[in-house]
Tab-separated table of C-alpha atoms and ligand atoms in Angstrom:
chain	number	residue	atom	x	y	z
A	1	UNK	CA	-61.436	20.952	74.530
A	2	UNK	CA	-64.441	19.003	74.108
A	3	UNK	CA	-65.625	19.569	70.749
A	4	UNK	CA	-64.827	16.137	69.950
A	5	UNK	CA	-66.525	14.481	72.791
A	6	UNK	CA	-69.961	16.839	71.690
A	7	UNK	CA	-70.179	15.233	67.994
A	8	UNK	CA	-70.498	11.747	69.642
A	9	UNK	CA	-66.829	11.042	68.688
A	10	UNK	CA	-65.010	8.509	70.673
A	11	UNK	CA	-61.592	9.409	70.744
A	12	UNK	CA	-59.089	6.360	71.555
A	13	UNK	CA	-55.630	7.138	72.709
A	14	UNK	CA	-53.380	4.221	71.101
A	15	UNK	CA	-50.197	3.786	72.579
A	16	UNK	CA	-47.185	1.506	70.335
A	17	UNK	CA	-43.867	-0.008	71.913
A	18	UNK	CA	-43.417	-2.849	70.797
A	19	UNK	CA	-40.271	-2.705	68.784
A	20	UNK	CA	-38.095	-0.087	68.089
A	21	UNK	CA	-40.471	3.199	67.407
A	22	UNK	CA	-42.117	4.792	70.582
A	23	UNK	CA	-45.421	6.099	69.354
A	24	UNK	CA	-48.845	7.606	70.280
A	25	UNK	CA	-51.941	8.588	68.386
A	26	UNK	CA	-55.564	10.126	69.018
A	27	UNK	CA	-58.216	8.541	66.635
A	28	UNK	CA	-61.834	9.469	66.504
A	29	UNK	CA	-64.073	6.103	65.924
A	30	UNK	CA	-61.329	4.157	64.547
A	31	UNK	CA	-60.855	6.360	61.307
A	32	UNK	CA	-60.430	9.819	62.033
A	33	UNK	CA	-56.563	10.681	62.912
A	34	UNK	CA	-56.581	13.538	65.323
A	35	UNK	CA	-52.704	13.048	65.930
A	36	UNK	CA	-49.968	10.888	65.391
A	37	UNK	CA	-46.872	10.745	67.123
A	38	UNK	CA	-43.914	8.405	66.420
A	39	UNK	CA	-40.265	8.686	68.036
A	40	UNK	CA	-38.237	6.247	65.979
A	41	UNK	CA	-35.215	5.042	67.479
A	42	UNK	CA	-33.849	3.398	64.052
A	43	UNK	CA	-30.521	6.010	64.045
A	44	UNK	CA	-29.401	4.288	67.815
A	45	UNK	CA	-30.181	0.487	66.065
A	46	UNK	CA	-28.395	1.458	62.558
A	47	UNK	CA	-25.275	1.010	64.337
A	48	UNK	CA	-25.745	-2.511	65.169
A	49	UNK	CA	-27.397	-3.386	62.067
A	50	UNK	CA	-30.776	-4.455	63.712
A	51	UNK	CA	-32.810	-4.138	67.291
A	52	UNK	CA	-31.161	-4.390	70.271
A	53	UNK	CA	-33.589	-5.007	72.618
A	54	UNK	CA	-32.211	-3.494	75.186
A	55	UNK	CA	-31.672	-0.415	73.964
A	56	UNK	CA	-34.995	-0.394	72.945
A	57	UNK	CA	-35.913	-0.598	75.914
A	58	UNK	CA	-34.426	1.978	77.528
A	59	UNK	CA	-35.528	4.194	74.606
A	60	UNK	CA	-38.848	3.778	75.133
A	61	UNK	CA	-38.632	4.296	79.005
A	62	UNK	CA	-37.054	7.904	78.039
A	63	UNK	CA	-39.478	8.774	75.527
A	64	UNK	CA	-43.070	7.411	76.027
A	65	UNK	CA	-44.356	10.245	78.291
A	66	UNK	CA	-43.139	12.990	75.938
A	67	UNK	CA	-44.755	11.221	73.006
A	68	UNK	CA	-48.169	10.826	75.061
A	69	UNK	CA	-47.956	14.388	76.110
A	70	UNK	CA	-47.439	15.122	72.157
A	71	UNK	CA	-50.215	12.974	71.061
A	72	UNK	CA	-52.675	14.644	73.143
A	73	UNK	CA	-51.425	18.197	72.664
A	74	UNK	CA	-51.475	17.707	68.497
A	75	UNK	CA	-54.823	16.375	69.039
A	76	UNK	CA	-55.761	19.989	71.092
A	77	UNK	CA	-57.472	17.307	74.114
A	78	UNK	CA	-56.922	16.618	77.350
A	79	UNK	CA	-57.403	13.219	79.188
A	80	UNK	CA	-60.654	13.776	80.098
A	81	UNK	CA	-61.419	13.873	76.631
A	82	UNK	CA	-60.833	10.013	76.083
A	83	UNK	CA	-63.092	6.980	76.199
A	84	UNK	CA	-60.495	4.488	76.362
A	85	UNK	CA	-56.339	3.951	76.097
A	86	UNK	CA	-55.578	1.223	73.510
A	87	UNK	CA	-51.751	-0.296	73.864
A	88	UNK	CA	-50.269	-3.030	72.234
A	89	UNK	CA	-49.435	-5.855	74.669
A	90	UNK	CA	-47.746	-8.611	71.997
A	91	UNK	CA	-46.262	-9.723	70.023
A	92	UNK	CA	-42.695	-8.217	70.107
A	93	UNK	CA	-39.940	-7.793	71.974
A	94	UNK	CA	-41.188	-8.213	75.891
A	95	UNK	CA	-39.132	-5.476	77.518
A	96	UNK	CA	-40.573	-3.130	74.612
A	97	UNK	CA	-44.208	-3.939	75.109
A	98	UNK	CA	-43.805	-3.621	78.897
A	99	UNK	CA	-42.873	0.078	78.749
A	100	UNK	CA	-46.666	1.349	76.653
A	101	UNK	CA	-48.286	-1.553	78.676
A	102	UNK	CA	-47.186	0.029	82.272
A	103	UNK	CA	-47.128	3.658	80.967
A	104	UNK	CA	-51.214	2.487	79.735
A	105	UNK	CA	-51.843	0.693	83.149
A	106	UNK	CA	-50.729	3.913	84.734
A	107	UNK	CA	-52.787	6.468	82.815
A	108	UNK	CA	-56.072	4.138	83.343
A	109	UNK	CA	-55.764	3.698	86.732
A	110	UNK	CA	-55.375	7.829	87.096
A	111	UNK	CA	-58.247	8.306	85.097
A	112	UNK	CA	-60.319	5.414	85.168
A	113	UNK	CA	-60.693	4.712	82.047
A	114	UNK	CA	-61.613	1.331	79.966
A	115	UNK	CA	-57.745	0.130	79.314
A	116	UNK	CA	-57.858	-1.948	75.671
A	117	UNK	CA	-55.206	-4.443	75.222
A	118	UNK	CA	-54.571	-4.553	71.258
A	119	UNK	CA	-52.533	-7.348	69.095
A	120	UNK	CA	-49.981	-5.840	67.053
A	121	UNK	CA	-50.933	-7.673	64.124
A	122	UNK	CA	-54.673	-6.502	64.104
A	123	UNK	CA	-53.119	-2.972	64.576
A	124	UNK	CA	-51.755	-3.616	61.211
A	125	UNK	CA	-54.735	-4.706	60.039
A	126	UNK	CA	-57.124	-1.830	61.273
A	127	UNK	CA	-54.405	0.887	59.426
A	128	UNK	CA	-56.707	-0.092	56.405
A	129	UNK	CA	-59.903	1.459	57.754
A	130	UNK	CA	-57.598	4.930	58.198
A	131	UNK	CA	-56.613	4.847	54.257
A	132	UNK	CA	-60.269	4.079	53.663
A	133	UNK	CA	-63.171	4.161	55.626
A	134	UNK	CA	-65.446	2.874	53.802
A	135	UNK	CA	-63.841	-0.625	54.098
A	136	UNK	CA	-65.374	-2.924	55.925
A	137	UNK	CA	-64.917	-6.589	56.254
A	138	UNK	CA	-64.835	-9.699	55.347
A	139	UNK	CA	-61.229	-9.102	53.623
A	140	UNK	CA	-58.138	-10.735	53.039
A	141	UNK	CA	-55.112	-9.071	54.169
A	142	UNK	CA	-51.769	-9.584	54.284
A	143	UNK	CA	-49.564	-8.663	57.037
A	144	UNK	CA	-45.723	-8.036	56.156
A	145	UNK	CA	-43.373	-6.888	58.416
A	146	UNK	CA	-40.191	-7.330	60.529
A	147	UNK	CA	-41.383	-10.574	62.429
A	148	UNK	CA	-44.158	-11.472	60.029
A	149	UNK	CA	-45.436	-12.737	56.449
A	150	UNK	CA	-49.408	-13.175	57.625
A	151	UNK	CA	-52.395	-13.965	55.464
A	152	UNK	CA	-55.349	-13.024	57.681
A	153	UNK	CA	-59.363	-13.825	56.748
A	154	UNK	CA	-60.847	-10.386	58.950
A	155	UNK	CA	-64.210	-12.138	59.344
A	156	UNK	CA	-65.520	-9.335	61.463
A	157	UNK	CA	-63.575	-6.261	63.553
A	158	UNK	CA	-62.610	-8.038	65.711
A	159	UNK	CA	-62.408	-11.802	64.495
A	160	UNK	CA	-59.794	-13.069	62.753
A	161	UNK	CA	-58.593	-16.423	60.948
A	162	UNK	CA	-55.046	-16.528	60.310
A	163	UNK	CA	-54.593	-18.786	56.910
A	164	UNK	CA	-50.971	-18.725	56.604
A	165	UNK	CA	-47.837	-17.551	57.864
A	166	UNK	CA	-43.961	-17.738	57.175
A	167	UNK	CA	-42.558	-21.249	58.518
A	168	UNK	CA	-38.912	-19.350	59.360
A	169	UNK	CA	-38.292	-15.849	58.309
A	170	UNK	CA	-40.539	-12.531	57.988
A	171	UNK	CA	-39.605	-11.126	54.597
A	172	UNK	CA	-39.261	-7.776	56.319
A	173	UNK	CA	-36.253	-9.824	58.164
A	174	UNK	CA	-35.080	-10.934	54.429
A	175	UNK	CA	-34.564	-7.731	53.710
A	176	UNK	CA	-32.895	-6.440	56.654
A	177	UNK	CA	-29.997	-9.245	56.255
A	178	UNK	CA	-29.266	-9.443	52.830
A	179	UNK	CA	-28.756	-5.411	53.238
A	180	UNK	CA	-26.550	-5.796	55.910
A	181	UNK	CA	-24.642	-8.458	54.525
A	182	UNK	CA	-24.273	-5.865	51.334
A	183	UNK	CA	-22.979	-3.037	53.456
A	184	UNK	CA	-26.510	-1.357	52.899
A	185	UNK	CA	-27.190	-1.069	56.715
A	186	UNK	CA	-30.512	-0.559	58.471
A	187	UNK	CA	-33.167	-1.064	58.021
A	188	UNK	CA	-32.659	-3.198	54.830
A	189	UNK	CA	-36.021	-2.830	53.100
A	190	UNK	CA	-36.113	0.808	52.075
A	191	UNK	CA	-32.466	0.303	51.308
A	192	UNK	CA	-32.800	-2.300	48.909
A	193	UNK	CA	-36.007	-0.818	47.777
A	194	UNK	CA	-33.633	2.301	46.936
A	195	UNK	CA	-30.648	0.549	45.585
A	196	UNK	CA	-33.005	-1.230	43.168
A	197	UNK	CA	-33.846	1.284	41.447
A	198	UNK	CA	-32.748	0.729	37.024
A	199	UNK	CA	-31.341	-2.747	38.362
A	200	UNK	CA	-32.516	-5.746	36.403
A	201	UNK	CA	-34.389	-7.411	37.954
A	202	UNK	CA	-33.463	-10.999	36.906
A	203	UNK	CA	-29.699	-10.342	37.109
A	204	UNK	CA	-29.567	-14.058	38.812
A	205	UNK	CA	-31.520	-17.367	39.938
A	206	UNK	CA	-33.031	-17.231	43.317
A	207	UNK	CA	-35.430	-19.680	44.490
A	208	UNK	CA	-39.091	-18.613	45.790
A	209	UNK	CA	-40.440	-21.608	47.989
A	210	UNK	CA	-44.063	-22.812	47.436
A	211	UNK	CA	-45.868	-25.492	49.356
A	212	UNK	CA	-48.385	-27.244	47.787
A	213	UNK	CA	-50.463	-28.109	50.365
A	214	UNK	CA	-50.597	-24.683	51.824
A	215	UNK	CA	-50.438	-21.075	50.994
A	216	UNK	CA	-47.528	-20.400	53.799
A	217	UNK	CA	-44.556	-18.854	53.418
A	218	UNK	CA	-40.546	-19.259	53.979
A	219	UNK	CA	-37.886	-17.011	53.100
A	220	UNK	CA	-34.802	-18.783	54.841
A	221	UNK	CA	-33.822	-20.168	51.436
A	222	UNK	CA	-33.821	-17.201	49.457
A	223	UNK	CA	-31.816	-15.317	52.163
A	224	UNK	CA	-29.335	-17.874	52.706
A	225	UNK	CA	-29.017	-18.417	47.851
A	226	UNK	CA	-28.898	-14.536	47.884
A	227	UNK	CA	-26.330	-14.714	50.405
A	228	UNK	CA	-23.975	-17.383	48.279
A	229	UNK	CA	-24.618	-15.535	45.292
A	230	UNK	CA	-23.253	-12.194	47.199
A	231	UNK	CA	-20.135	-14.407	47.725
A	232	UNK	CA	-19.403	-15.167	44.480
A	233	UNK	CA	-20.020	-11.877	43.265
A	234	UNK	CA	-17.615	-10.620	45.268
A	235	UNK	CA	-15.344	-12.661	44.055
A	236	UNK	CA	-15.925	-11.634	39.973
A	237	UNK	CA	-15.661	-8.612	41.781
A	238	UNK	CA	-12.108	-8.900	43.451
A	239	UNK	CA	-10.991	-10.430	40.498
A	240	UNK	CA	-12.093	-7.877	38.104
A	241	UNK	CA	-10.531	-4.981	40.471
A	242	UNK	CA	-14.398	-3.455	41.083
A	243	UNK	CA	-16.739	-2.862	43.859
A	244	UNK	CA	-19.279	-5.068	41.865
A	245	UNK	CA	-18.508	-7.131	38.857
A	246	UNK	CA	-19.443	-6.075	35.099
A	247	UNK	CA	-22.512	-8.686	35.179
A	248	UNK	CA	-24.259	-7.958	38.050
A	249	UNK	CA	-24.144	-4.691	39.422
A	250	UNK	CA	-25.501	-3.623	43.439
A	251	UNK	CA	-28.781	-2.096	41.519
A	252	UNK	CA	-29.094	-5.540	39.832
A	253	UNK	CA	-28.589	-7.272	42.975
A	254	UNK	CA	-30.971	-5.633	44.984
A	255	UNK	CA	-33.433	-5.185	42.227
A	256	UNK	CA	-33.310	-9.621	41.809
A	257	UNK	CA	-33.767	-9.631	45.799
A	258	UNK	CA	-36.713	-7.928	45.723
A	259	UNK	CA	-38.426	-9.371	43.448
A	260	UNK	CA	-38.541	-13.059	44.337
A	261	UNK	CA	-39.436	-11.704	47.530
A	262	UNK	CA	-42.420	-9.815	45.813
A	263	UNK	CA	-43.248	-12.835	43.882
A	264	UNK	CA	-43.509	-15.826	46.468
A	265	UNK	CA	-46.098	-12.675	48.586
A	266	UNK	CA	-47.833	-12.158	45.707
A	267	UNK	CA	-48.323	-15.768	44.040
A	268	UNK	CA	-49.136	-17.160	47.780
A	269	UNK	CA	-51.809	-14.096	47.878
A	270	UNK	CA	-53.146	-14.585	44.776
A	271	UNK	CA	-53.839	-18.506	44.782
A	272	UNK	CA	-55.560	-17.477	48.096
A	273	UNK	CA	-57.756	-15.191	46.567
A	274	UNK	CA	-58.912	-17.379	44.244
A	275	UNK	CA	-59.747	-20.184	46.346
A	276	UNK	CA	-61.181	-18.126	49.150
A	277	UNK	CA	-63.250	-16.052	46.855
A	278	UNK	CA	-62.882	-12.682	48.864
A	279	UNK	CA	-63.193	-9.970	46.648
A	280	UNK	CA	-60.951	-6.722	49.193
A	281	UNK	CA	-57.160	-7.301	50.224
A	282	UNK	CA	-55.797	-5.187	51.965
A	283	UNK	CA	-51.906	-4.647	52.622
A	284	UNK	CA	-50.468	-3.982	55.959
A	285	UNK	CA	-46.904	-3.847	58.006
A	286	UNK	CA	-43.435	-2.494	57.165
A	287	UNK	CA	-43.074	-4.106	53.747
A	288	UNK	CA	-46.087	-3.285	52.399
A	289	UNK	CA	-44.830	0.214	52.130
A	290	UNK	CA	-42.266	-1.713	49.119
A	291	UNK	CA	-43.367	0.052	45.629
A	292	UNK	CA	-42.404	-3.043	43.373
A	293	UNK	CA	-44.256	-5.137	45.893
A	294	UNK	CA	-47.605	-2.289	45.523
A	295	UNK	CA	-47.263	-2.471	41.885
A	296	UNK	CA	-46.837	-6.024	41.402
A	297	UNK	CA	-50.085	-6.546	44.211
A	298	UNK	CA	-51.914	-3.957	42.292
A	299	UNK	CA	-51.747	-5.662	38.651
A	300	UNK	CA	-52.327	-8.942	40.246
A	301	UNK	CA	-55.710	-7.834	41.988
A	302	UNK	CA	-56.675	-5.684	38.446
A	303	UNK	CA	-56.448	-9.187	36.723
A	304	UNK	CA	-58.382	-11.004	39.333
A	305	UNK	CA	-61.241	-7.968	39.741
A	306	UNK	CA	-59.789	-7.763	43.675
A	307	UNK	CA	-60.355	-4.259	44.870
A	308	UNK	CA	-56.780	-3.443	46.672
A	309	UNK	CA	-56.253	-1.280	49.721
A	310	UNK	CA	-52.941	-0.284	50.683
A	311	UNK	CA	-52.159	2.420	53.843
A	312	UNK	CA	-49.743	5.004	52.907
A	313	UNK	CA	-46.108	4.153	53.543
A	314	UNK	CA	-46.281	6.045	57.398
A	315	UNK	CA	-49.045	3.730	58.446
A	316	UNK	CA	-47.523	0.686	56.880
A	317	UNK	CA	-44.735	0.523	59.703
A	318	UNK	CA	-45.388	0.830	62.984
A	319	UNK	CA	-47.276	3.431	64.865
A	320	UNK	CA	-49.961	4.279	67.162
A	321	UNK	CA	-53.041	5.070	64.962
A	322	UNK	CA	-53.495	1.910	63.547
A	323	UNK	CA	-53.629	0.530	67.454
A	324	UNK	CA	-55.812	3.355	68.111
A	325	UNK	CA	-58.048	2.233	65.680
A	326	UNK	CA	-57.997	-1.640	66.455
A	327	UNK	CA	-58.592	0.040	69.982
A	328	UNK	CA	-61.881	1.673	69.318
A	329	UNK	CA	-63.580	-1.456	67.575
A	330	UNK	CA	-62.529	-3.205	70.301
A	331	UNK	CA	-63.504	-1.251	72.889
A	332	UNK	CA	-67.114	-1.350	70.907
A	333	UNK	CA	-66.973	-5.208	71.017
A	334	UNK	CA	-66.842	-4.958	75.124
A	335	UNK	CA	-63.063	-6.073	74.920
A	336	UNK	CA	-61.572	-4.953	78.415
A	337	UNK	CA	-58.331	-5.735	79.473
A	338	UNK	CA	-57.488	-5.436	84.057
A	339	UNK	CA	-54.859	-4.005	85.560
A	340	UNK	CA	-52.537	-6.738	85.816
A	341	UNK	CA	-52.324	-6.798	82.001
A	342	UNK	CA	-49.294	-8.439	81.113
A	343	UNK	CA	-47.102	-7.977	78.111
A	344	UNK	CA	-47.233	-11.282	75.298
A	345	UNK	CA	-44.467	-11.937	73.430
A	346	UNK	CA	-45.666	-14.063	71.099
A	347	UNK	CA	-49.117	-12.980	71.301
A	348	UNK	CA	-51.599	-14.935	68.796
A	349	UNK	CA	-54.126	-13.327	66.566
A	350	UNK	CA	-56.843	-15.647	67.433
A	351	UNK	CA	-56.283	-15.440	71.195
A	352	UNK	CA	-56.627	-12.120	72.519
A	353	UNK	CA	-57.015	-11.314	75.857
A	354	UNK	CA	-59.861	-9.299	77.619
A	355	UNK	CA	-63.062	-9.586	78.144
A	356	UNK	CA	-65.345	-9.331	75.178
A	357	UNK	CA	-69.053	-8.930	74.952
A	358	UNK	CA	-69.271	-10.780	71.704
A	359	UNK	CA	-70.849	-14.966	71.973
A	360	UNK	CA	-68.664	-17.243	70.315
A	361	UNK	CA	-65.563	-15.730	69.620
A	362	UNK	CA	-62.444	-17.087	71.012
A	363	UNK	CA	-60.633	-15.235	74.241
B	401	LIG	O1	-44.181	-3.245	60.622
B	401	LIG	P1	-42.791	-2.819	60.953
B	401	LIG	O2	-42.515	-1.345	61.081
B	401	LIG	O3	-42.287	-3.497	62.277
B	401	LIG	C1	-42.607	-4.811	62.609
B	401	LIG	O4	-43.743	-5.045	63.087
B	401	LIG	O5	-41.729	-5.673	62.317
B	401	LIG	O6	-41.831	-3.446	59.833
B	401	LIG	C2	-40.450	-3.226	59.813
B	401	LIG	C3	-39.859	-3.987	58.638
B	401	LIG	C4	-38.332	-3.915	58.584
B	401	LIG	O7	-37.843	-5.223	58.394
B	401	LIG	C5	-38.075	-3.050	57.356
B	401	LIG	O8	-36.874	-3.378	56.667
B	401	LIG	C6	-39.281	-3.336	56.507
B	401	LIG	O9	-40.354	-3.435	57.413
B	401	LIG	N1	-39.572	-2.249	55.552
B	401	LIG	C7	-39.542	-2.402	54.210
B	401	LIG	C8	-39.791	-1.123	53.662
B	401	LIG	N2	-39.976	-0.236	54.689
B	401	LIG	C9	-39.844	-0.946	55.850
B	401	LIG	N3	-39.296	-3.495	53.461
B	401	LIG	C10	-39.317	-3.326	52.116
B	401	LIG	N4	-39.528	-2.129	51.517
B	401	LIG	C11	-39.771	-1.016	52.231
B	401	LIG	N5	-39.974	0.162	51.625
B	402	LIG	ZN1	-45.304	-3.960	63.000
């Protein structure tokens, strides 16, 4: 099938391993999602109460050529229908990103096509142009996830200023151990997001750490006050014969979690706003799919006259689209990666590799 190919489409086949979902996705220039394919292996992790790499691992080794086959049969195309094969090479977990890189190596030296080496973190970033393609940058955007609390200036597609990030834990992280140290289980944030819900939400003190000489983040202390609070909880709780005690219930917990997470991400984002002067943010990774962190973002940028863009909840966590289409408007910008393309575990934002036909930017 070649209709695509006809219209002057350039279909990208994006190809995501780089934690714990195996995924795959056909985009048409960068916006258009022609499938989207994502094996999550969260059920085998649950057990363990977070990643084991290892496992991951071998997941992905099982399940990557299925999901490729899937992407390109949902999408109705063939290989010879593609311009290039996008695939995340870092950051995450280096036995995870070596399964899409070689499984990408592989299908571009078959077909001899351009091979695109993508950051995970602009991946993120590009889901915005899927939930709305008439964005375009410069925009601020803040990347939440597993492994990261990002604020990002996207000066251009492909060029990209990080202005602060989380000096310990990802909030994403926050979440998944207060929820296993509350017998939620995994992953934490849409479990606490859940067991919020008709909790007050200022059941108890937490701290939410501020720097003032920079708008970066840290969520080690409110993990390790939420945990002590937990404690003595428990203890009102044992004494009073309950699972939780009269004055704070598990809703109330989880609802006073959340929000001093939501508040230190959105009073870090807004006092960057405002000093920056960019009038788009846009949301991106697994915990900006949060609804108390989308509705607290959302009044904040209504005050401020900041138009907000947030992907749905399926593009917030990981898949293949959004590296798809990173993929495309970097395979526009020249960016080329060989084929001794090596996975990066802690791949940086402002040092991609490949080739790129664009002066000045840094490679
Ligand atoms: O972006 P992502 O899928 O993977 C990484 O790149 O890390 O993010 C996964 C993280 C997990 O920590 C998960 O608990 C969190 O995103 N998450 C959420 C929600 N959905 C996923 N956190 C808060 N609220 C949610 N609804
Ligand atoms: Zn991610």
């Amino acid at each position: 099938m070649n209709q695509m190919k006809d219209n002057n489409k350039n279909l990208i086949l994006g190809i995501e391993t780089s934690c714990d979902e195996t995924a795959a996705a056909v985009v048409a220039n960068g916006m258009m999602i022609l499938s989207n394919v994502i094996a999550s292996q969260i059920n085998l992790h649950a057990e363990y109460g977070g990643v084991v790499p290892e496992i991951a691992s071998r997941e992905h080794v099982k399940s990557i050529l299925p999901v490729i086959d899937r992407a390109l049969s949902d999408a109705d195309i063939s290989l010879d229908d593609l311009t290039a094969i996008a695939v995340t090479y870092g950051p995450g977990l280096v036995g995870a990103l070596l399964v899409g890189v070689s499984a990408a190596k592989g299908l571009a030296a078959a077909t001899g096509l351009p091979l695109i080496p993508v950051n995970h973190l602009e991946g993120h970033i590009a889901s915005s142009y899927l939930a709305d393609p008439s964005l375009e940058p410069p925009f601020l955007c803040l990347i939440v996830s597993g492994g990261h609390s990002s604020l990002v200036e996207v000066l251009d597609y492909t060029c990209y200023r990080t202005l602060a990030r989380t000096r310990d834990d990802a909030p994403g992280e926050a979440f998944d151990k207060i929820a296993r140290s509350i017998g939620l289980g995994y992953p934490g944030g849409p479990l606490i997001e859940r067991a919020s819900e008709g909790g007050n939400s200022d059941a108890f003190y937490l701290p939410v750490t501020h720097f003032s000489d920079s708008y970066d983040f840290s969520f080690s202390g409110v993990k390790t006050a939420a945990i002590n609070a937990y404690r003595k909880i428990e203890r009102e709780a044992a004494q009073e014969g309950r699972d939780w005690p009269l004055s704070c219930s598990q809703a109330d917990f989880a609802a006073t979690f959340q929000a001093s997470i939501v508040e230190a991400l959105v009073k870090h984002t807004e006092a960057a706003l405002i000093d920056t002067g960019y009038k788009t943010l846009v949301l991106g990774g697994g915990v900006s799919a949060n609804k108390k962190l989308r509705e607290v973002m959302r009044e904040m940028t209504d005050s401020i006259g900041v138009r907000l863009i947030v992907p749905l909840p399926v593009y917030c966590t990981d898949n293949a689209a959004m590296i798809a289409s990173a993929g495309y408007f970097a395979w526009k910008d020249g960016r080329r990666a060989a084929l001794d393309l090596n996975a990066v575990p802690m791949a940086e934002l402002e040092e991609i590799i490949g080739q790129s036909t664009r002066e000045g930017e840094t490679r």
